[in-house]
mmCIF file with all atom_site columns, C-alpha atoms in Angstrom:
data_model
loop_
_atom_site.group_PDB
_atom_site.id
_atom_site.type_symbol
_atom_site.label_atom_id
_atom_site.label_alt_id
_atom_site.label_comp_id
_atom_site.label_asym_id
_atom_site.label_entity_id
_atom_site.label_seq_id
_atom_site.pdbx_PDB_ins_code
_atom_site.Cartn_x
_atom_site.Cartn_y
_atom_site.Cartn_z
_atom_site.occupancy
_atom_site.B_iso_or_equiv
_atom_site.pdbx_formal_charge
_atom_site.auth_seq_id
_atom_site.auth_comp_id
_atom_site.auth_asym_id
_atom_site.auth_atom_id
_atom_site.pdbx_PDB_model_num
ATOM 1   C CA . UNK A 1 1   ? 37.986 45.986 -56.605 1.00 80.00 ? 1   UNK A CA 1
ATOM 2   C CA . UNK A 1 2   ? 38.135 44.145 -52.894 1.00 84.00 ? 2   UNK A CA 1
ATOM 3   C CA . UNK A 1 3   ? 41.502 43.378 -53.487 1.00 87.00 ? 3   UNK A CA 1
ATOM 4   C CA . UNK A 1 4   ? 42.063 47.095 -54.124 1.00 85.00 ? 4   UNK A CA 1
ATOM 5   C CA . UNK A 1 5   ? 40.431 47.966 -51.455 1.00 85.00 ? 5   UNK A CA 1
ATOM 6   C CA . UNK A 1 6   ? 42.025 45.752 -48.747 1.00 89.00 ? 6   UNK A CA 1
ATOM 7   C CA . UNK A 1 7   ? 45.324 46.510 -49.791 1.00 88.00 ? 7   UNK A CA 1
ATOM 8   C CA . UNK A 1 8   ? 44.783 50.494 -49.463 1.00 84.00 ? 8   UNK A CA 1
ATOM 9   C CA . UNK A 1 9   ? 42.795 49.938 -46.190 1.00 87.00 ? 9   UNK A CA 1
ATOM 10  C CA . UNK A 1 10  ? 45.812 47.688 -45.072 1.00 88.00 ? 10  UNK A CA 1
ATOM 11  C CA . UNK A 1 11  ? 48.506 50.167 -46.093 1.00 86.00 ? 11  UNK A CA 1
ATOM 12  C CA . UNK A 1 12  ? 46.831 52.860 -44.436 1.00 83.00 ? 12  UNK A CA 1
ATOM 13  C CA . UNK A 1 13  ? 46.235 50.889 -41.298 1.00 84.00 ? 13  UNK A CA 1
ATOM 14  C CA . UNK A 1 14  ? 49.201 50.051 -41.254 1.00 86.00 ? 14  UNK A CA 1
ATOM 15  C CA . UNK A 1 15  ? 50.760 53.154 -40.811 1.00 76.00 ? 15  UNK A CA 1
ATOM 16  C CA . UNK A 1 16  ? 52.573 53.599 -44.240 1.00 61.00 ? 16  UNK A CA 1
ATOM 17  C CA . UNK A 1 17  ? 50.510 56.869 -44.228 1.00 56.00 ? 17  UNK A CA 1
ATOM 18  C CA . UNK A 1 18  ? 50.665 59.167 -41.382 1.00 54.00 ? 18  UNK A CA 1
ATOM 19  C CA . UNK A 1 19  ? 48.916 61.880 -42.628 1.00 52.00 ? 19  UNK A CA 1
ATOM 20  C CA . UNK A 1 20  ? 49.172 63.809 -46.134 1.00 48.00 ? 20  UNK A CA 1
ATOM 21  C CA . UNK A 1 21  ? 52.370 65.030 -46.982 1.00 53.00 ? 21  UNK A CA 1
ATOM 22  C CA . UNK A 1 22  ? 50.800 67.354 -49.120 1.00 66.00 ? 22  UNK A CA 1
ATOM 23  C CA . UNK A 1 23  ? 47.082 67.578 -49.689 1.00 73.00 ? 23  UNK A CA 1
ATOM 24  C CA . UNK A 1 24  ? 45.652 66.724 -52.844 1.00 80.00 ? 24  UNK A CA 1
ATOM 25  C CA . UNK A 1 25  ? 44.851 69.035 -55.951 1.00 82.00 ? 25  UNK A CA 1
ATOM 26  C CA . UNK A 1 26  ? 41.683 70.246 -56.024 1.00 80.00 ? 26  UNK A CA 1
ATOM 27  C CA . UNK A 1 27  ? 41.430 68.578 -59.756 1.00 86.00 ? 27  UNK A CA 1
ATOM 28  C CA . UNK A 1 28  ? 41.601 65.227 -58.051 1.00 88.00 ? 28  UNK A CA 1
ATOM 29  C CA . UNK A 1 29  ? 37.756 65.557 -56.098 1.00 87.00 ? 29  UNK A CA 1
ATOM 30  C CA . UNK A 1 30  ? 36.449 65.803 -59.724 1.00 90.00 ? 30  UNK A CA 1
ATOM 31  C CA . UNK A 1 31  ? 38.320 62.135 -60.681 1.00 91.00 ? 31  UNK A CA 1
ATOM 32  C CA . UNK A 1 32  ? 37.168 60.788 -56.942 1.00 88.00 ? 32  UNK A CA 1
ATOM 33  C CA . UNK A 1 33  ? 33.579 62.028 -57.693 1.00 85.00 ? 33  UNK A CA 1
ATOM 34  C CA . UNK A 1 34  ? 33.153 60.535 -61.271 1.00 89.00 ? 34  UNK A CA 1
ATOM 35  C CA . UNK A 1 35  ? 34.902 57.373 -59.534 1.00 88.00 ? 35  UNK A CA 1
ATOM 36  C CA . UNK A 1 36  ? 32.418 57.632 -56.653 1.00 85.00 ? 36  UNK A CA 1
ATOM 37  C CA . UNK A 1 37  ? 29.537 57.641 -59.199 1.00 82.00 ? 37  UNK A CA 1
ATOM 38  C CA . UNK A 1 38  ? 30.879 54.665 -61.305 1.00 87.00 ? 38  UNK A CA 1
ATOM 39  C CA . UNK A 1 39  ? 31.309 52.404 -58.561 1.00 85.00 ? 39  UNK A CA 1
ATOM 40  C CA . UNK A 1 40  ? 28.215 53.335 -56.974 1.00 80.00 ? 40  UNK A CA 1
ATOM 41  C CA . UNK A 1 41  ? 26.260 52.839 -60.642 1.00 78.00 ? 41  UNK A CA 1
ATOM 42  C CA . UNK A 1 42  ? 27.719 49.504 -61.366 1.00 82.00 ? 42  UNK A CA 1
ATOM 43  C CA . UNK A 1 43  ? 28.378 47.907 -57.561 1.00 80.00 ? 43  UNK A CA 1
ATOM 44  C CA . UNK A 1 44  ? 26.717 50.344 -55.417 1.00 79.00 ? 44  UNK A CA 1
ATOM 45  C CA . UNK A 1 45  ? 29.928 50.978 -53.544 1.00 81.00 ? 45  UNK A CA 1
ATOM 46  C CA . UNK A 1 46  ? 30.334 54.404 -53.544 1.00 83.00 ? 46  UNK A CA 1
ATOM 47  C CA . UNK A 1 47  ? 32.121 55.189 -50.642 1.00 81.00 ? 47  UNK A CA 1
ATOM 48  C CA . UNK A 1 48  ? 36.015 54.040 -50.868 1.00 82.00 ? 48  UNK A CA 1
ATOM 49  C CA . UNK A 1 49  ? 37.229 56.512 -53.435 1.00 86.00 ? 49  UNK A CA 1
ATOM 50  C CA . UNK A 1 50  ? 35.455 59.096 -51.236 1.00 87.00 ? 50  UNK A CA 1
ATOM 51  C CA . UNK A 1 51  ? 36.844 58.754 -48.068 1.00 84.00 ? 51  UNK A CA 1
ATOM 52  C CA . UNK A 1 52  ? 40.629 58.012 -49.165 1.00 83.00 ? 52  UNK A CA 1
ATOM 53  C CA . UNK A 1 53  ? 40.427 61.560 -51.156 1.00 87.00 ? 53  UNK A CA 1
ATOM 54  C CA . UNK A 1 54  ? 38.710 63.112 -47.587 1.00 86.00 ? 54  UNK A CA 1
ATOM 55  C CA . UNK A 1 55  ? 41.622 61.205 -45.434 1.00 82.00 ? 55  UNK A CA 1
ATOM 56  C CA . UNK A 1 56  ? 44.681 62.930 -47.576 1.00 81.00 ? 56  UNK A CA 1
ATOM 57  C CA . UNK A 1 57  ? 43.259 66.209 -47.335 1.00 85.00 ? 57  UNK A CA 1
ATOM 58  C CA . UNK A 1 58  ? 43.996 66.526 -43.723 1.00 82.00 ? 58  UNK A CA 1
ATOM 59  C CA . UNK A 1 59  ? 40.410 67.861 -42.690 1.00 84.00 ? 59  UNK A CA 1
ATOM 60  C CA . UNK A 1 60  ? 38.803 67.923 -39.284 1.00 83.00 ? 60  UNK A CA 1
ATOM 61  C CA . UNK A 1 61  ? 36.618 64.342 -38.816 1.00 83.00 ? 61  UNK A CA 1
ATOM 62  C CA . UNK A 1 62  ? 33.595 67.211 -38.977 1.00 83.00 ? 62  UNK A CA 1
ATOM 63  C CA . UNK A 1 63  ? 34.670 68.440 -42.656 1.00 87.00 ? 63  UNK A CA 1
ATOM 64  C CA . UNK A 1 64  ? 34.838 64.903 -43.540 1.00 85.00 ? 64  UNK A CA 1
ATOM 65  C CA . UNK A 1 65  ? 31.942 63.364 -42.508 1.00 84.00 ? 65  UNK A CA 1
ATOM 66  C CA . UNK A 1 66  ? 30.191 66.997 -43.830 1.00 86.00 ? 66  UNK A CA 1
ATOM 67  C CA . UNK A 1 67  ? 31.580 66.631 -47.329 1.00 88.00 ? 67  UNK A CA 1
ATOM 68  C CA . UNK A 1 68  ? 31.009 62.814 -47.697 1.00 86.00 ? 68  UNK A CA 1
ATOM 69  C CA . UNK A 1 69  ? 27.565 63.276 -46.277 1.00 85.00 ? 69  UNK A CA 1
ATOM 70  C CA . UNK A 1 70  ? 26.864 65.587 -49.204 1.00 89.00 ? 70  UNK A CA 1
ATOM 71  C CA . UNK A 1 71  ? 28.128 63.808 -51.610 1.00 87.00 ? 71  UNK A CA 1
ATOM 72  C CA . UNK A 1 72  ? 26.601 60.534 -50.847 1.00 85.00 ? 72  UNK A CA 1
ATOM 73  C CA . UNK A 1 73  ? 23.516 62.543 -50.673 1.00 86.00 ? 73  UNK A CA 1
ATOM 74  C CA . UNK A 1 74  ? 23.639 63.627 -53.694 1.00 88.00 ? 74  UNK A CA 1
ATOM 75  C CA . UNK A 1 75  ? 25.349 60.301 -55.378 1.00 84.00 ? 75  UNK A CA 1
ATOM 76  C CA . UNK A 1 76  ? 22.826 58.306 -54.035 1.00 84.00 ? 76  UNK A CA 1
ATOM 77  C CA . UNK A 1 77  ? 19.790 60.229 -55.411 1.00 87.00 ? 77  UNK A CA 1
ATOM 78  C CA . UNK A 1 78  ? 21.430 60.358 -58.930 1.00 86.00 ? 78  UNK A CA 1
ATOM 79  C CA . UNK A 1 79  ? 21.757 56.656 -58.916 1.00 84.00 ? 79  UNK A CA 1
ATOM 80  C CA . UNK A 1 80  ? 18.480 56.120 -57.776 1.00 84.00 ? 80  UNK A CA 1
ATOM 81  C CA . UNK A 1 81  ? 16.845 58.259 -60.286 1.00 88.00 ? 81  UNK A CA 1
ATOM 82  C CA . UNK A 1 82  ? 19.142 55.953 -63.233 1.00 87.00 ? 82  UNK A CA 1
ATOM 83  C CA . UNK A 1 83  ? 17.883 53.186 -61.373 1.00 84.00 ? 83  UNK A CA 1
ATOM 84  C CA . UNK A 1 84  ? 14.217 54.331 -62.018 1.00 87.00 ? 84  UNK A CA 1
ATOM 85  C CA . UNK A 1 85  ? 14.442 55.474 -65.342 1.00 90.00 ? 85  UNK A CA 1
ATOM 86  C CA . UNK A 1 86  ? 15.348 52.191 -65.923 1.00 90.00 ? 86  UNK A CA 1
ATOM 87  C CA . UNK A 1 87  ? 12.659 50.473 -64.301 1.00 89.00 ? 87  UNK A CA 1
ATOM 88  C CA . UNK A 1 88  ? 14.576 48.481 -61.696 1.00 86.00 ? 88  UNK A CA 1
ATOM 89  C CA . UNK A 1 89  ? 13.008 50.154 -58.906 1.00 85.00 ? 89  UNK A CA 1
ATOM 90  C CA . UNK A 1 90  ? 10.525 47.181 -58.350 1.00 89.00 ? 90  UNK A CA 1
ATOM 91  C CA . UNK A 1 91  ? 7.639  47.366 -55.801 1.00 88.00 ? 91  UNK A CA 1
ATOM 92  C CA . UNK A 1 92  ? 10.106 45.382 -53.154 1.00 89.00 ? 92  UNK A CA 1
ATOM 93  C CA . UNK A 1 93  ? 12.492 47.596 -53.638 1.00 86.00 ? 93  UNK A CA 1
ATOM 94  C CA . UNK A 1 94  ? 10.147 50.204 -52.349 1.00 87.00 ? 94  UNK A CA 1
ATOM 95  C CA . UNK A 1 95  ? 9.015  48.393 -49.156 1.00 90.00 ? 95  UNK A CA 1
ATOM 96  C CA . UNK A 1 96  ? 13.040 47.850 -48.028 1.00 90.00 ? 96  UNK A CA 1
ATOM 97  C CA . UNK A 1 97  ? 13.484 51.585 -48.711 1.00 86.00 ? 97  UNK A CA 1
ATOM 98  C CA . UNK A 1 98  ? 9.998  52.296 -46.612 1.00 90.00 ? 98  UNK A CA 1
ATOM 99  C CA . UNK A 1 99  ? 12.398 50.046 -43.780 1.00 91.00 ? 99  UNK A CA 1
ATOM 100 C CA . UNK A 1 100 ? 15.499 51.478 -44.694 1.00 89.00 ? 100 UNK A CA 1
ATOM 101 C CA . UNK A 1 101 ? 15.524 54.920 -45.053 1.00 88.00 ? 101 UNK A CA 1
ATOM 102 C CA . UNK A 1 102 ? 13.968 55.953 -41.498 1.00 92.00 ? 102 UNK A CA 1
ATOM 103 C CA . UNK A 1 103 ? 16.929 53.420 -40.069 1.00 93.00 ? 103 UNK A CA 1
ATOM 104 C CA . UNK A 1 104 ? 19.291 54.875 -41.628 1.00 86.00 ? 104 UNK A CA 1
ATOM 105 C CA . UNK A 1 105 ? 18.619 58.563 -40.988 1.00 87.00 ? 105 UNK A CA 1
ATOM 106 C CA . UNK A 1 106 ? 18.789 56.962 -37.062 1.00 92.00 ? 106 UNK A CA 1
ATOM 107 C CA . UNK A 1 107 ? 22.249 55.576 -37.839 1.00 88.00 ? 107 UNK A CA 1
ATOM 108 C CA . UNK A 1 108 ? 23.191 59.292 -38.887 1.00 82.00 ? 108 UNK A CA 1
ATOM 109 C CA . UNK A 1 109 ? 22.637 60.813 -36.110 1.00 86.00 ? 109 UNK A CA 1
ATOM 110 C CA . UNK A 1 110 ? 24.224 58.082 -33.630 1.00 89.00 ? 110 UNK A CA 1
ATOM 111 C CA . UNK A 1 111 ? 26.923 57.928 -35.890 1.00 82.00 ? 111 UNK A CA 1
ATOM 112 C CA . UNK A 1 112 ? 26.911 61.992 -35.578 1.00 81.00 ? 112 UNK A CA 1
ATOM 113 C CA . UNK A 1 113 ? 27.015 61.926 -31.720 1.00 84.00 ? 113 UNK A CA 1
ATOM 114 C CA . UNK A 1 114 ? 29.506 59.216 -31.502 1.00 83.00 ? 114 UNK A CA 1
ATOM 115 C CA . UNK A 1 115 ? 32.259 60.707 -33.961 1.00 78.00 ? 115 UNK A CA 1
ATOM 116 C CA . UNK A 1 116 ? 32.160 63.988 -31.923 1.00 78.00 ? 116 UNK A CA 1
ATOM 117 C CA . UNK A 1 117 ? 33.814 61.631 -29.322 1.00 83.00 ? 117 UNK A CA 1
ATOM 118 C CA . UNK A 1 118 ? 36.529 60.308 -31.602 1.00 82.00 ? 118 UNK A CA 1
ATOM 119 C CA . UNK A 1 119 ? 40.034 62.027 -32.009 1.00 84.00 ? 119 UNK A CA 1
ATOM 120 C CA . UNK A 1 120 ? 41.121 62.555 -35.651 1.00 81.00 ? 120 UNK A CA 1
ATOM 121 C CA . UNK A 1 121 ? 43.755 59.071 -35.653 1.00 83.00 ? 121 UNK A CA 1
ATOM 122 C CA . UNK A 1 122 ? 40.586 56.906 -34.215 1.00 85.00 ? 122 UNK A CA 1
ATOM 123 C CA . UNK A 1 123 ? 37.537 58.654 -37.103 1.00 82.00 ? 123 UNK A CA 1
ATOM 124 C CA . UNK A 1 124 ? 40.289 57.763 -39.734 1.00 83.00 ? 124 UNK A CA 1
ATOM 125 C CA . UNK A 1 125 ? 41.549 54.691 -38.440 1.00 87.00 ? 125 UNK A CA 1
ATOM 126 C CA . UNK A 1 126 ? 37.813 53.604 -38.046 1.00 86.00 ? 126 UNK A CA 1
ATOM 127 C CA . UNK A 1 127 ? 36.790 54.704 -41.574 1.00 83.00 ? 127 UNK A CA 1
ATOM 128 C CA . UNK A 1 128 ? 39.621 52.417 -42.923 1.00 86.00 ? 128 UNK A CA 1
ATOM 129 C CA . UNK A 1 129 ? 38.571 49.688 -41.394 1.00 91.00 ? 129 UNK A CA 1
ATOM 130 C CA . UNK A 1 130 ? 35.005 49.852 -43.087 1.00 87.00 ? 130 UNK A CA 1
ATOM 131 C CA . UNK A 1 131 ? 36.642 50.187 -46.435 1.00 86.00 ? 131 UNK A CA 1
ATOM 132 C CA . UNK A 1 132 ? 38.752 46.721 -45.040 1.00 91.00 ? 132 UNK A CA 1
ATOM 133 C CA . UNK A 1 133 ? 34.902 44.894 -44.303 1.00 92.00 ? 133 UNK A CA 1
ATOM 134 C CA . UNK A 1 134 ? 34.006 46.628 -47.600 1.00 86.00 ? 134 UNK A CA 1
ATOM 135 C CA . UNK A 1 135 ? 36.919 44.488 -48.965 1.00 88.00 ? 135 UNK A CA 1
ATOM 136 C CA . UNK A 1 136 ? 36.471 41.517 -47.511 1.00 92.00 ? 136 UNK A CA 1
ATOM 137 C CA . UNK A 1 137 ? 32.693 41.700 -48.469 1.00 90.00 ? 137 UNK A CA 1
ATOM 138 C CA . UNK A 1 138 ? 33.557 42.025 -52.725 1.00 86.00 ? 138 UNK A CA 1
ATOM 139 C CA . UNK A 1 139 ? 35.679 39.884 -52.346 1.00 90.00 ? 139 UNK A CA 1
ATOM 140 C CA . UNK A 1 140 ? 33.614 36.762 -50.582 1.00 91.00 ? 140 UNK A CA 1
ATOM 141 C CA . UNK A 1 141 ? 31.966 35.659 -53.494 1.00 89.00 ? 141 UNK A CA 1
ATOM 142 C CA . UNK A 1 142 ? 34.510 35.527 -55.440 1.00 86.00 ? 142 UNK A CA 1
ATOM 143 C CA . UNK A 1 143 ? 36.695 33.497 -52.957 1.00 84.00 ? 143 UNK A CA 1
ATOM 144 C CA . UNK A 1 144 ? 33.564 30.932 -52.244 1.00 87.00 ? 144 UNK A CA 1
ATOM 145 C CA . UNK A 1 145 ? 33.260 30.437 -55.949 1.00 86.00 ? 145 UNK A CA 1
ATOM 146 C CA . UNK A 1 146 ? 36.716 29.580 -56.263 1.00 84.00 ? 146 UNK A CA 1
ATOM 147 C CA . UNK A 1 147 ? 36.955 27.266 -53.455 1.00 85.00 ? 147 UNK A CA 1
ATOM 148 C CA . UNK A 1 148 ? 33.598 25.458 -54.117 1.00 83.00 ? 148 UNK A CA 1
ATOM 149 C CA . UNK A 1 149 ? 31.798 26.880 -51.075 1.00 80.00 ? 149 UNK A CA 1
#
């Protein structure tokens, strides 16, 4: 899945793709949003399949961050309920959520005012690069196993 990841991320930094040529079928946000959901159930990476859909469409950085917003939203409070139901939300994992979820609503909003600032090729060119430290970050382990780290 890293290796996925840093390859699209790399491509599309790249410059192999300089916008949509054509924007994708509407069919494809269902596939991206059951994607979204299995990646966020079994890794809790739901992000990637997300945000390359939102980057071919060709909408404003204010659509995208809007619709992925949502959708997170609404991913992430699906998850957590599966999580519940199946008892792995453990008393620490309510204390780092007590920490977590007030930082995180203050990330929003200076993530919020800074995009504003952004032209369209910077917002995309900046939302590849997390999927690249995404990337790099699955694939870490993996790599330190292999060489003995």
């Amino acid at each position: 899945l890293g290796i996925l990841f840093l390859c699209y991320s790399f491509w599309s930094l790249a410059g192999r793709e300089s916008g949509p040529a054509r924007p994708p079928a509407a069919a494809w946000g269902y596939a991206v949003g059951f994607c979204s959901g299995a990646l966020g159930g079994a890794f809790g990476i739901i992000g990637p399949p997300a945000i390359i859909y939102a980057a071919r469409t060709g909408w404003a950085p204010e659509a995208i961050r809007g619709t992925l917003n949502a959708l997170f939203t609404i991913l992430f409070v699906c998850i957590a309920f599966a999580h519940f139901m199946q008892g792995l939300l453990v008393a620490e994992v309510w204390r780092l959520a007590a920490f977590c979820v007030p930082v995180c609503f203050l990330g929003n909003r200076i993530g919020m005012r800074l995009s504003s600032r952004l032209n369209p090729e910077r917002y995309l060119r900046i939302l590849f690069l997390l999927i690249t430290a995404m990337g790099v970050s699955l694939c870490l382990p993996g790599l330190r196993a292999l060489l003995g780290w």
